Short mmCIF file of C-alpha atoms in Angstrom, two decimals:
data_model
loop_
_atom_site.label_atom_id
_atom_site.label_comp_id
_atom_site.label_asym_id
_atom_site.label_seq_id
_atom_site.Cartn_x
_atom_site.Cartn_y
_atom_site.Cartn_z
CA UNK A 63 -43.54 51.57 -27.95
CA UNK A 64 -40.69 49.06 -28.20
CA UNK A 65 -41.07 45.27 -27.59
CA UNK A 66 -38.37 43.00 -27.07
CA UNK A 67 -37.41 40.68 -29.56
CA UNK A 68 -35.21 38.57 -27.40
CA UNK A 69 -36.56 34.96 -27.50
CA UNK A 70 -36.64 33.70 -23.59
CA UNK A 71 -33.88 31.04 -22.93
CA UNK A 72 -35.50 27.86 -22.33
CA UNK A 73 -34.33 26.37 -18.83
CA UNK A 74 -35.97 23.24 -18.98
CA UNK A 75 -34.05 20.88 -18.06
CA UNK A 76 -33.83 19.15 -21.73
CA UNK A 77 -31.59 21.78 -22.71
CA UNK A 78 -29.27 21.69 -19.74
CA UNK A 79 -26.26 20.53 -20.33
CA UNK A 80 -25.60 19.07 -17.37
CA UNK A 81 -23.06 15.89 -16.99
CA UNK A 82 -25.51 12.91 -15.80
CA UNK A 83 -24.42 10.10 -13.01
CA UNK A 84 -23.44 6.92 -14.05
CA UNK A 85 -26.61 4.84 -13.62
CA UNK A 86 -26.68 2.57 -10.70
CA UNK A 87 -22.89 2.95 -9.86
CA UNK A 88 -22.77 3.76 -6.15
CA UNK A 89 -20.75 6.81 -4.52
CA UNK A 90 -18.16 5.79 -1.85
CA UNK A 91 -20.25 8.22 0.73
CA UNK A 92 -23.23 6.00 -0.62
CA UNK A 93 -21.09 2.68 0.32
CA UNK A 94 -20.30 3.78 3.34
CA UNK A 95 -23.83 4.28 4.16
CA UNK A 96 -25.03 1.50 3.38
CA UNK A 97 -22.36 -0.63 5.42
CA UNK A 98 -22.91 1.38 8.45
CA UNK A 99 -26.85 1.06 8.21
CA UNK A 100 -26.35 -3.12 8.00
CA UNK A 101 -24.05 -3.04 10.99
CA UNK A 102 -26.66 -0.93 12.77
CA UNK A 103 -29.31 -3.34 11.34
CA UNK A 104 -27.33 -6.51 12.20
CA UNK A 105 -26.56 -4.83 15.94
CA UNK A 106 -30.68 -3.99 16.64
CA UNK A 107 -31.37 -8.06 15.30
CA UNK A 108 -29.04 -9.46 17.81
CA UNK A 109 -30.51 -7.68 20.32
CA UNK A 110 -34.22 -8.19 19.73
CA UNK A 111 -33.38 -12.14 19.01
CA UNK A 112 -30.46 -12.95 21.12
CA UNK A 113 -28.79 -14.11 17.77
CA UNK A 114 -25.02 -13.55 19.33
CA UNK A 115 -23.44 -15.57 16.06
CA UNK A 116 -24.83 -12.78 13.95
CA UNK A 117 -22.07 -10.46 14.96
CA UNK A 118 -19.16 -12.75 16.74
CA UNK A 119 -15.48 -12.94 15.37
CA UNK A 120 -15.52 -16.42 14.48
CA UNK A 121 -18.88 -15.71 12.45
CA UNK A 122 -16.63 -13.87 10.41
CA UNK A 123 -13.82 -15.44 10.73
CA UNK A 124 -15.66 -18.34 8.95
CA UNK A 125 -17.13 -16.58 6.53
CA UNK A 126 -13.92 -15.21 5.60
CA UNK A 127 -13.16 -18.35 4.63
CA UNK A 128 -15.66 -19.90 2.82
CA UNK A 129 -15.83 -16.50 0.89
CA UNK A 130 -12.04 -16.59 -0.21
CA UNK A 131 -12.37 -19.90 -3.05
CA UNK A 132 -16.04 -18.22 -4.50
CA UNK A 133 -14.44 -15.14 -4.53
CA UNK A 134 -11.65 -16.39 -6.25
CA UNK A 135 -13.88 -18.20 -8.58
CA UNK A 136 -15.84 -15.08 -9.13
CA UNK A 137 -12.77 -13.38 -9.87
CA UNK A 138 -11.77 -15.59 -12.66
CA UNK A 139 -15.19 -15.36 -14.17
CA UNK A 140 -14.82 -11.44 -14.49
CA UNK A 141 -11.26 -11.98 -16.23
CA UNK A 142 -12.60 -14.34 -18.99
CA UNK A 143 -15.63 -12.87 -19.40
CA UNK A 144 -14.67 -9.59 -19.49
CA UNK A 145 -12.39 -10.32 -22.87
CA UNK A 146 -15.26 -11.98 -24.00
CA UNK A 147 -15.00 -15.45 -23.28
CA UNK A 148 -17.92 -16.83 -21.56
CA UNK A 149 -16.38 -19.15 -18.59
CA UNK A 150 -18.40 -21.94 -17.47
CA UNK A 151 -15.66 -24.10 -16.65
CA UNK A 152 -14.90 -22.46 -13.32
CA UNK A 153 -15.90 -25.77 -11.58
CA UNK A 154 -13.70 -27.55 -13.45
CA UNK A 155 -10.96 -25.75 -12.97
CA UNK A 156 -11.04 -25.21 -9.52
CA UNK A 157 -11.39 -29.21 -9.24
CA UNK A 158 -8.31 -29.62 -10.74
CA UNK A 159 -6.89 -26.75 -8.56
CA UNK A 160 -7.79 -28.30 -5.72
CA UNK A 161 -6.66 -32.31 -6.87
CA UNK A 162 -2.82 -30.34 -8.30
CA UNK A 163 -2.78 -28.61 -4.34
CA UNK A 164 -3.26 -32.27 -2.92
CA UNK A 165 -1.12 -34.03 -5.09
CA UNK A 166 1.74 -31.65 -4.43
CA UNK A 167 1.17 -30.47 -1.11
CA UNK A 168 1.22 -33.28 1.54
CA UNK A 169 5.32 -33.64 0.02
CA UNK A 170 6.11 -29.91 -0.25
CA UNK A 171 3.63 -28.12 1.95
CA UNK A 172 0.99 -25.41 1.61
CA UNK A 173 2.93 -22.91 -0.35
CA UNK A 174 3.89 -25.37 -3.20
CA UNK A 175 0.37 -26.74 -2.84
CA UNK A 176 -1.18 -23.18 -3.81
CA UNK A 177 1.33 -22.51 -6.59
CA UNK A 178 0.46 -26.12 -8.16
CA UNK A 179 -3.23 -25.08 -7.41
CA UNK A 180 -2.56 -22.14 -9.88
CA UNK A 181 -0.93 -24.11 -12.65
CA UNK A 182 -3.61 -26.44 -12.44
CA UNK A 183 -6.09 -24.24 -12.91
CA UNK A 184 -4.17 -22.30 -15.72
CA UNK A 185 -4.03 -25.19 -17.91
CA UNK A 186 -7.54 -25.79 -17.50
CA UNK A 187 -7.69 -21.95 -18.27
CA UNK A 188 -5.55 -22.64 -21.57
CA UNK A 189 -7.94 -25.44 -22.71
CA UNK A 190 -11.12 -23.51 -22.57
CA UNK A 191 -8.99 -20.80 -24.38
CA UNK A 192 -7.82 -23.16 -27.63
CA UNK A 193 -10.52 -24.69 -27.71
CA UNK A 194 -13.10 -21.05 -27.60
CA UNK A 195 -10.45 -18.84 -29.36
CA UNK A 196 -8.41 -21.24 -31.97
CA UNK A 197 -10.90 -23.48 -32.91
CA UNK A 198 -14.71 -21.05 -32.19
CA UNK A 199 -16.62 -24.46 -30.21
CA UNK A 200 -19.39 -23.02 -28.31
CA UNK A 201 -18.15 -20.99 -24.83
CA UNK A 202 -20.80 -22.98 -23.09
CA UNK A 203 -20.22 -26.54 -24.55
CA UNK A 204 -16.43 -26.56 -24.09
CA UNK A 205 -16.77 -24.96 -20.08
CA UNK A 206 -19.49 -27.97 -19.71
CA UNK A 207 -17.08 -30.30 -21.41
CA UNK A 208 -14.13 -29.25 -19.18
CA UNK A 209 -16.46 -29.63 -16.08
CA UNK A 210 -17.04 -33.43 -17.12
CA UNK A 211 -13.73 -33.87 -17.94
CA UNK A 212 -12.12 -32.27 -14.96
CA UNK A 213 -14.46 -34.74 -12.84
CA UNK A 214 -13.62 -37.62 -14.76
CA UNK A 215 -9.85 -36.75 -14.63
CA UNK A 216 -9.07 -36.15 -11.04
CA UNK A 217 -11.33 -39.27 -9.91
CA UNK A 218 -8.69 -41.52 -11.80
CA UNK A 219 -5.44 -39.78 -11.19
CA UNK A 220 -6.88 -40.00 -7.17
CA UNK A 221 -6.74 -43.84 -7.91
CA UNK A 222 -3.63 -43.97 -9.68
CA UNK A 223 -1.69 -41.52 -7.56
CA UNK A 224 -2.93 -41.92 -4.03
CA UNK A 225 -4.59 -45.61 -3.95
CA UNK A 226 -2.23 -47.30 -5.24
CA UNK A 227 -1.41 -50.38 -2.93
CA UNK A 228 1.64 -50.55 -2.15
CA UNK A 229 2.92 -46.45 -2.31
CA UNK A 230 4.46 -44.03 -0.50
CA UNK A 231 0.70 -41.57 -0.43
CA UNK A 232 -1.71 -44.55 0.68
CA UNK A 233 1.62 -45.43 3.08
CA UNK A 234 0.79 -41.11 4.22
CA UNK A 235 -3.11 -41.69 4.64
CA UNK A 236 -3.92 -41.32 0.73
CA UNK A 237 -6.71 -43.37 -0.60
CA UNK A 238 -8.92 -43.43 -3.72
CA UNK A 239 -10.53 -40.57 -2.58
CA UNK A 240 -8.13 -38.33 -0.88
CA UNK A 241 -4.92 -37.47 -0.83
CA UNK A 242 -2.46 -37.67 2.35
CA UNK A 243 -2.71 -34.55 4.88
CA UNK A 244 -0.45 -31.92 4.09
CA UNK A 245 1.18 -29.10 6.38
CA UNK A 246 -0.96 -25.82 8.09
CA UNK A 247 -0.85 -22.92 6.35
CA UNK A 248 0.51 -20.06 8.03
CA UNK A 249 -1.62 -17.48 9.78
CA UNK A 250 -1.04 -14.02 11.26
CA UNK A 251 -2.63 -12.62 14.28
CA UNK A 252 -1.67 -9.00 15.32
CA UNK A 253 -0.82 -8.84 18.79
CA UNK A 254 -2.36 -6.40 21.47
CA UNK A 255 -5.17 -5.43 18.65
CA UNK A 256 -6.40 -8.52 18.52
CA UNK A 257 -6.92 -9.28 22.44
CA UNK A 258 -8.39 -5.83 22.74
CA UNK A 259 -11.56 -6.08 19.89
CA UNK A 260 -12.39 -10.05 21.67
CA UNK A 261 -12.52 -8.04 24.88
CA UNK A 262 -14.52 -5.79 23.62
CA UNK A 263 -16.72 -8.02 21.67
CA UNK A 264 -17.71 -10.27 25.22
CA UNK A 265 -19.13 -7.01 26.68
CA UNK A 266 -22.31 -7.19 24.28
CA UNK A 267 -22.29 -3.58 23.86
CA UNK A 268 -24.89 -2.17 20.99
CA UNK A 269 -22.77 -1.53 18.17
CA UNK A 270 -19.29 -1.37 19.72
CA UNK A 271 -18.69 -5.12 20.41
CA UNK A 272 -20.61 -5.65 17.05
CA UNK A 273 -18.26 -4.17 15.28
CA UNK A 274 -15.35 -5.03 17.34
CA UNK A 275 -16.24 -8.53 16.75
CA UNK A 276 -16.06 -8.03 12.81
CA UNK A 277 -12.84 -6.22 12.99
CA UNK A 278 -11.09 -8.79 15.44
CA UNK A 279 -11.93 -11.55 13.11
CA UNK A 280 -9.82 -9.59 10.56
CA UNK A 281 -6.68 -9.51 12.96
CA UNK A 282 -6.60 -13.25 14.12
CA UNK A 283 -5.42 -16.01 12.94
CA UNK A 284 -5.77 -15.07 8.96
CA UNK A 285 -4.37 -17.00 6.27
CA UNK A 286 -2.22 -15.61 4.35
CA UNK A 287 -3.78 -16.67 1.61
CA UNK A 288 -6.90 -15.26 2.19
CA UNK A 289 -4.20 -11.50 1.90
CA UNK A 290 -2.78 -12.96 -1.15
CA UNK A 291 -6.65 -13.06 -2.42
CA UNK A 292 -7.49 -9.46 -1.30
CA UNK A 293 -4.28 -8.13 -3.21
CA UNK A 294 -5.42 -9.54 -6.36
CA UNK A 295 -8.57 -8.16 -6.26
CA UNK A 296 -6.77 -4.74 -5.71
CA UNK A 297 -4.40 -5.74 -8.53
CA UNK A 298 -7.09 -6.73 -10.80
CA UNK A 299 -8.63 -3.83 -10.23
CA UNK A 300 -5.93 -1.60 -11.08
CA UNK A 301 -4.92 -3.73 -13.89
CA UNK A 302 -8.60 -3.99 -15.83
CA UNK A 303 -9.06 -0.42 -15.02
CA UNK A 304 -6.33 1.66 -14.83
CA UNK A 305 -3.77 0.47 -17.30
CA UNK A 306 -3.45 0.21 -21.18
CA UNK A 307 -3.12 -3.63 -21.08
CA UNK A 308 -6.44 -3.39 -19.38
CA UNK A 309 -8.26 -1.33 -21.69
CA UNK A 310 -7.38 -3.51 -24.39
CA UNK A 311 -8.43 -6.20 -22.88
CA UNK A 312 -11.80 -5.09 -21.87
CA UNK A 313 -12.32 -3.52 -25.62
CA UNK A 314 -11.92 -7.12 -26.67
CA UNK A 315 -15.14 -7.66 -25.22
CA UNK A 316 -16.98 -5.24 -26.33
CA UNK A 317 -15.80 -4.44 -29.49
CA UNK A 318 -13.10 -6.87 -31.15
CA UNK A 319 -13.50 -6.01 -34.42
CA UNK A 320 -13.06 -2.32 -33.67
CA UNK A 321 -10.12 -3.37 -31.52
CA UNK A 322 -8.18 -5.05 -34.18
CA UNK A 323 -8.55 -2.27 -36.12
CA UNK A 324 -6.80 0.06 -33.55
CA UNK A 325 -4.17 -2.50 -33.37
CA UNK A 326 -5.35 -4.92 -31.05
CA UNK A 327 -4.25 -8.91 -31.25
CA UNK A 328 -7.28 -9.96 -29.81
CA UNK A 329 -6.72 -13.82 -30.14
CA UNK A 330 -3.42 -13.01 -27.38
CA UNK A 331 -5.64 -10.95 -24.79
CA UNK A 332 -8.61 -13.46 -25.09
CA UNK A 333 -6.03 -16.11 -24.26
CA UNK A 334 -3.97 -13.83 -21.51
CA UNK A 335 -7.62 -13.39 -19.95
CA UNK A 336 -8.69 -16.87 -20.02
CA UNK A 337 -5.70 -18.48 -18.87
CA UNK A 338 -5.67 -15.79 -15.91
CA UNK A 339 -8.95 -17.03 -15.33
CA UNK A 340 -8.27 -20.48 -14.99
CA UNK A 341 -5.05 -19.70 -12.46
CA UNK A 342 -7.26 -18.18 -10.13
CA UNK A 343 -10.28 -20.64 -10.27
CA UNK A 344 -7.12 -22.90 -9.76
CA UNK A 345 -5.85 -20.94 -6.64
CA UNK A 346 -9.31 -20.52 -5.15
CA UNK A 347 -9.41 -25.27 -5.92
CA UNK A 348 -5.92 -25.03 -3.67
CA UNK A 349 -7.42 -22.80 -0.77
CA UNK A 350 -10.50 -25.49 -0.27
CA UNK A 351 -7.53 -28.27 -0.43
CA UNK A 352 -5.13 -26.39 2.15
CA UNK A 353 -7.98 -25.41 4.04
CA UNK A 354 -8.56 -28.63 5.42
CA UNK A 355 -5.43 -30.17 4.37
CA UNK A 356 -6.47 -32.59 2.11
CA UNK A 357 -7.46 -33.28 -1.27
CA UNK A 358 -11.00 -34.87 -1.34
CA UNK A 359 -12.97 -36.28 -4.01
CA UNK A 360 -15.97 -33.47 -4.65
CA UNK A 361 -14.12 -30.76 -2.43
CA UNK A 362 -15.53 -28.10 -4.55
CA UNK A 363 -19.59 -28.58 -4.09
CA UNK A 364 -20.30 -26.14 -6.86
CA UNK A 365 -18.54 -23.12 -6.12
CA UNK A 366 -17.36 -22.40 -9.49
CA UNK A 367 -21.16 -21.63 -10.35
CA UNK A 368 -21.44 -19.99 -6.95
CA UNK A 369 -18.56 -17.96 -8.60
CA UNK A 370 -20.02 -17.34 -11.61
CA UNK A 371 -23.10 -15.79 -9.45
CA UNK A 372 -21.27 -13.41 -7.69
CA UNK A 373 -19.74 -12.57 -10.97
CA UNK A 374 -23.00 -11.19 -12.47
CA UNK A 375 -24.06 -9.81 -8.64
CA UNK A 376 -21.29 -7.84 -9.19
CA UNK A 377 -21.73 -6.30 -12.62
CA UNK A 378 -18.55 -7.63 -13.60
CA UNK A 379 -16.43 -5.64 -11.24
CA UNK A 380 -14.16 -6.85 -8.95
CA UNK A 381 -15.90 -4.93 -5.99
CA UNK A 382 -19.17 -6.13 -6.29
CA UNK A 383 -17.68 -10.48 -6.90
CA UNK A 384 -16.25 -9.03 -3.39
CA UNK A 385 -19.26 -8.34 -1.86
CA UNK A 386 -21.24 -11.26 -3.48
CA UNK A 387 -18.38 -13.81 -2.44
CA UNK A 388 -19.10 -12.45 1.29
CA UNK A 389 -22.40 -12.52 1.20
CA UNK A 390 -22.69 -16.00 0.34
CA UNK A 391 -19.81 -16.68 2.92
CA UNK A 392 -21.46 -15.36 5.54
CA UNK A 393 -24.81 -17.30 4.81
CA UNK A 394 -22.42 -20.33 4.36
CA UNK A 395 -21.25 -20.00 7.79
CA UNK A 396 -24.25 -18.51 9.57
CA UNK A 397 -25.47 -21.99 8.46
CA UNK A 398 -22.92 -24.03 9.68
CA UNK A 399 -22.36 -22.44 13.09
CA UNK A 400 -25.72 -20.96 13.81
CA UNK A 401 -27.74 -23.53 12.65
CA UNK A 402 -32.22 -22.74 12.56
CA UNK A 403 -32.34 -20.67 15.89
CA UNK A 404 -29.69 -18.13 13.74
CA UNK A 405 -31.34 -18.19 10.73
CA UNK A 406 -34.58 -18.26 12.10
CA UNK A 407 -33.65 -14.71 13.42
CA UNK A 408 -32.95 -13.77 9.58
CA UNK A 409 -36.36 -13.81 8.98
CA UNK A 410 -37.49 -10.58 10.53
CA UNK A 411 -34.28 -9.00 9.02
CA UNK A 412 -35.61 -10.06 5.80
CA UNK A 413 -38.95 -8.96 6.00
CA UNK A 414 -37.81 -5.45 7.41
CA UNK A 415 -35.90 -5.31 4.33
CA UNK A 416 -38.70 -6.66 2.22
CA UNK A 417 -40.69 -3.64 3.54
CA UNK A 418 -37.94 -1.18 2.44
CA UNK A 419 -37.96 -2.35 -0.51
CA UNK A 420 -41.94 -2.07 -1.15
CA UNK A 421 -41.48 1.31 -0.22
CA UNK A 422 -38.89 1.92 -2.25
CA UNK A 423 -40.93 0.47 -5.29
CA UNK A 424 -43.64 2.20 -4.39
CA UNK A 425 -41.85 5.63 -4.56
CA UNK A 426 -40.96 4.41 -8.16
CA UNK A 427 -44.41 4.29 -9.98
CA UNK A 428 -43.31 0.10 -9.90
CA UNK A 429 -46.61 -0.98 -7.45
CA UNK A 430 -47.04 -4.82 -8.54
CA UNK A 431 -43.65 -5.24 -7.53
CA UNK A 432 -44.15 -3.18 -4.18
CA UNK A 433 -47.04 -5.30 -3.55
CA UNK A 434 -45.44 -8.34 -4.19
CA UNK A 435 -42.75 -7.35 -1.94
CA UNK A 436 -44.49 -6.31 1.25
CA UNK A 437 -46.69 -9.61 0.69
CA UNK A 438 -43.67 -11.55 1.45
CA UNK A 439 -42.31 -9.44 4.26
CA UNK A 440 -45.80 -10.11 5.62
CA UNK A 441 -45.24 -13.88 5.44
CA UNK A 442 -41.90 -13.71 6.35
CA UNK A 443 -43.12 -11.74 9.42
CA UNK A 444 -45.53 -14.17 10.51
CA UNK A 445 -43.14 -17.27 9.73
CA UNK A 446 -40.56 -15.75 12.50
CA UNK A 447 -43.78 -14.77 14.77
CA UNK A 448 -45.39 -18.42 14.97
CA UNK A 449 -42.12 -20.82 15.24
CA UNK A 450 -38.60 -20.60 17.26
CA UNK A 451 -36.26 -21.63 14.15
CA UNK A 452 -36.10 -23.45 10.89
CA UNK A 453 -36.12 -26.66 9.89
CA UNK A 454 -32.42 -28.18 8.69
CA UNK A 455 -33.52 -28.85 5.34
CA UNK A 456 -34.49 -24.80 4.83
CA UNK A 457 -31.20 -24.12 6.79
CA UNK A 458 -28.74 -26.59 4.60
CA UNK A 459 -30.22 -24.11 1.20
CA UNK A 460 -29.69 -20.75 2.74
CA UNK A 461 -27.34 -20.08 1.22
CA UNK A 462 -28.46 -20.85 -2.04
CA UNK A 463 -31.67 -19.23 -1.30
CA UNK A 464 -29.87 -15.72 -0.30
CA UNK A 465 -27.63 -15.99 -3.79
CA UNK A 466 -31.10 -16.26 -5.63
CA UNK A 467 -32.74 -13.41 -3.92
CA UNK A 468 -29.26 -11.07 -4.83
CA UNK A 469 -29.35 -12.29 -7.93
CA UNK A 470 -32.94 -11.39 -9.16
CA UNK A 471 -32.84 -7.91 -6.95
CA UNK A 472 -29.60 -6.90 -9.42
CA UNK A 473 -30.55 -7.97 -12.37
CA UNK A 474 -32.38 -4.48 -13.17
CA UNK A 475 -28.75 -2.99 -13.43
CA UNK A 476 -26.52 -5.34 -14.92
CA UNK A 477 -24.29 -4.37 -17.65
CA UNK A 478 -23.01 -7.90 -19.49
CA UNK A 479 -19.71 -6.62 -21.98
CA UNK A 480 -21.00 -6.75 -25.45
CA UNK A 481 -19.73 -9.16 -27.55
CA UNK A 482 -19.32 -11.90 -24.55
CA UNK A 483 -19.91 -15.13 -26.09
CA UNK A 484 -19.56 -14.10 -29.19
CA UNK A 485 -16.97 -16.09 -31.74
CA UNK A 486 -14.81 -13.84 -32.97
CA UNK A 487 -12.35 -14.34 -36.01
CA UNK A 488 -9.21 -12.42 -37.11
CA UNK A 489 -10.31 -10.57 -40.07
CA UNK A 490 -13.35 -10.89 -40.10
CA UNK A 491 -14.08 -6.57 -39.87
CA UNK A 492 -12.45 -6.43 -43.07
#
C-alpha cells in the first residue's frame, strides 16, 4: 500500500505571490466613473430642484476662474513640499504676485503683468528657500514671516508707487490701495463649437444640455492664461514624474541623506523646487490682478491656504490639487451666482452622498462612522425638506465648509513625503 508523500501546496492566499494595487490610487476606468456618475448626479438635482446654475456654462465658466489662482497656489505647494520644504508662504507670495502684475501691468499690459507676477513670486520663492535651506529657520516660522512681510510690503510700495500725489499712476486711477486699470487679457472662443453646446444647453435636456453646458464653458471666451495653467500642470506632471531631474527631486524629500549619497546636491533641488514654487504662487497673485484688471489691496483673501488645502486633498499630485482647486471653484461660484436657493439645492445632494457613504462604511466593519454619517444625511435631509434656501451667512462659508468636508473625507489616504519639514544639512549622513 503506497501513500503519497507529496506535501499539498498551500493556496492560501498568504503564499500567493500576487502583485498588490497601489492603495487608494484610482484607475482611469475608475475616474471616469466617477465623473460620469456626478454629471448624472448633478443632471437628476437640477431636475428635482430647478437648480439651472448647477449645470449652466457660465457656472463653469466662473468656476474656471476662481479655480485657476488656488490651483496655481496648490501647485506651488506640491513643488516645495515635495523636495521637502514645507511652504506656508503661498499667501505671501501670491500677494506680491499679484501687487508686481499691478505695478507693471496698467503700463505694459496683461502679458508683462503675468511675467512680473512670476518674478514676484519667485523671489518670494528664493527667500523662503535661503532662509529654510542656507540658514535651517523653522519651514513654518519663515512662510508665516514672509506672509507678514509680504502684507506689510505691498501696503507701502501701494502708497509710494500708486498714491503718490502728484504721479503719472494716481494721474491713471491709482490710489493707496490700487493700482491703475490695466489692459484685457486675451480670450479664445472656438467658433461654430461654441454656438452649438449654448444651443444645446437652453433645451434643458437630462444630461445632454448638462453636459453641453460644461463643455461650452470650456470653448468660450477662455483666458489664455487659464491654458497656460493647464499646461503646467501637464508639465509638472511629466517633469516630477517622468524625468531624472524629477526623481531627484522628489528623493530629496524623502530621503536626502540617501540622496546625497547617490550623488544628489540636495541644497540646489530644494532651492530649484522652492523658487518654482514661489513663481507659480506668483503667477496664480497675477491671474487675480489681470482678472479684474487691477491691483487691490487684499486681492488674495486667503487662497494661498486654500492652495495649500487642495495640496494635501490631492495627495501631493498634481491631479488631485486639480480636482481640489475645482472643487472649491465651483463652490466659489455656485456662491456667488446662485446664491441660497442654489445651495439650498446642495443639501439633498449632500445627504444622498452622506448616505453612500454610511453604506459604504458600513460594508467596511467602520459602523460609528456609518452612523455618524447617515445621522447627518438625515439632518441634512430634513434641513432641505423644511426651508426654500439658506441664509447668506451659511452661503458666504460654502465654500470653506465644502474644503473642510474634502479635507477630513481624504485624510484616511494621504501620503505626506517623508522628510518634509525636516532640516536637512550637507553631511550630515556621514
Amino acid at each position: 500500500m503506497s501513500t503519497n508523500l507529496t506535501a499539498p501546496v498551500d493556496q492560501s492566499p498568504t503564499h500567493q505571490h500576487k502583485p498588490k494595487a497601489s492603495r487608494g490610487k484610482l484607475s482611469y476606468p475608475q475616474v471616469l466613473l466617477i465623473i460620469a456618475g456626478a454629471l448624472v448626479l448633478l443632471s437628476l438635482l437640477r431636475v428635482v430642484t430647478g437648480a439651472t446654475n448647477l449645470t449652466e456654462s457660465g457656472q463653469y465658466t466662473a468656476a474656471l476662474n476662481a479655480a485657476v489662482p488656488i490651483g496655481l497656489a496648490g501647485l506651488g505647494g506640491l513643488w516645495a513640499e515635495r523636495s521637502g520644504v514645507i511652504n506656508i508662504g503661498l499667501e505671501g507670495m501670491m500677494m506680491l504676485g499679484t501687487f508686481s502684475a499691478g505695478a507693471v501691468g496698467w503700463q505694459h499690459g496683461p502679458w508683462a503683468a503675468a511675467l512680473a507676477g512670476i518674478v514676484g513670486g519667485a523671489l518670494g520663492g528664493l527667500l523662503h528657500a535661503v532662509v529654510t535651506v542656507t540658514f535651517g529657520v523653522d519651514h513654518i516660522i519663515s512662510g508665516v514671516a514672509i506672509n507678514i512681510m509680504a502684507l506689510g510690503l505691498t501696503q507701502f510700495l501701494a502708497k509710494l508707487m500708486f498714491g503718490a500725489e502728484g504721479s503719472a499712476a494716481a494721474a491713471a486711477g491709482g490710489n493707496d490701495k490700487q493700482s491703475p486699470p490695466m489692459p484685457d487679457m486675451p480670450t479664445f472662443t472656438v467658433p461654430g463649437l461654441s454656438g452649438w453646446l449654448h444651443s444645446v444647453e437652453h433645451h434643458h435636456w437630462f444630461l445632454v444640455s448638462d453636459v453641453a453646458g460644461i463643455l461650452g464653458s470650456l470653448v468660450t471666451n477662455v483666458s489664455w492664461l487659464t491654458l497656460l495653467t493647464v499646461g503646467l500642470f501637464v508639465l509638472s506632471f511629466f517633469v516630477l514624474w517622468r524625468s531624472a531631474f524629477g526623481l531627484r527631486l522628489r528623493s530629496c524629500g524623502e530621503g536626502p541623506i540617501a540622496a546625497e549619497s547617490l550623488g544628489v546636491n540636495v541644497y540646489r533641488y530644494k532651492y530649484a523646487a522652492v523658487t518654482v514654487s514661489g513663481a507659480l504662487a506668483g503667477l496664480g497673485g497675477a491671474f487675480l490682478a489681470i482678472y479684474v484688471h487691477i491691483y487691490q489691496d487684499g486681492q488674495t483673501g486667503g487662497r494661498g491656504y486654500i492652495g495649500l488645502a487642495t495640496m494635501i486633498f490631492g495627495n501631493w499630485r498634481p491631479g488631485g490639487v486639480a480636482m481640489g482647486a475645482g472643487l472649491f471653484g465651483f463652490m466659489d461660484a455656485l456662491q456667488l451666482r446662485g446664491g441660497g436657493p442654489t445651495v439650498h439645492a446642495l443639501l439633498l445632494l449632500l445627504a444622498v452622498l452622506l448616505v453612500g457613504l454610511a453604506l459604504w462604511k458600513l460594508r467596511g466593519g467602520q459602523r460609528i462612522q456609518a452612523v455618524i454619517s447617515l445621522v447627518a444625511a438625515v439632518l441634512l435631509g430634513a434641513w432641505y425638506a423644511t426651508s426654500d434656501t439658506v441664509p447668506l451667512e451659511i452661503v458666504g462659508v460654502a465654500p470653506y465648509i465644502a474644503t473642510l468636508l474634502v479635507l477630513s473625507l481624504a485624510a484616511q489616504r494621504l501620503r505626506v513625503p517623508k522628510a518634509i519639514g525636516k532640516i536637512y544639512r550637507r553631511g550630515q549622513g556621514k
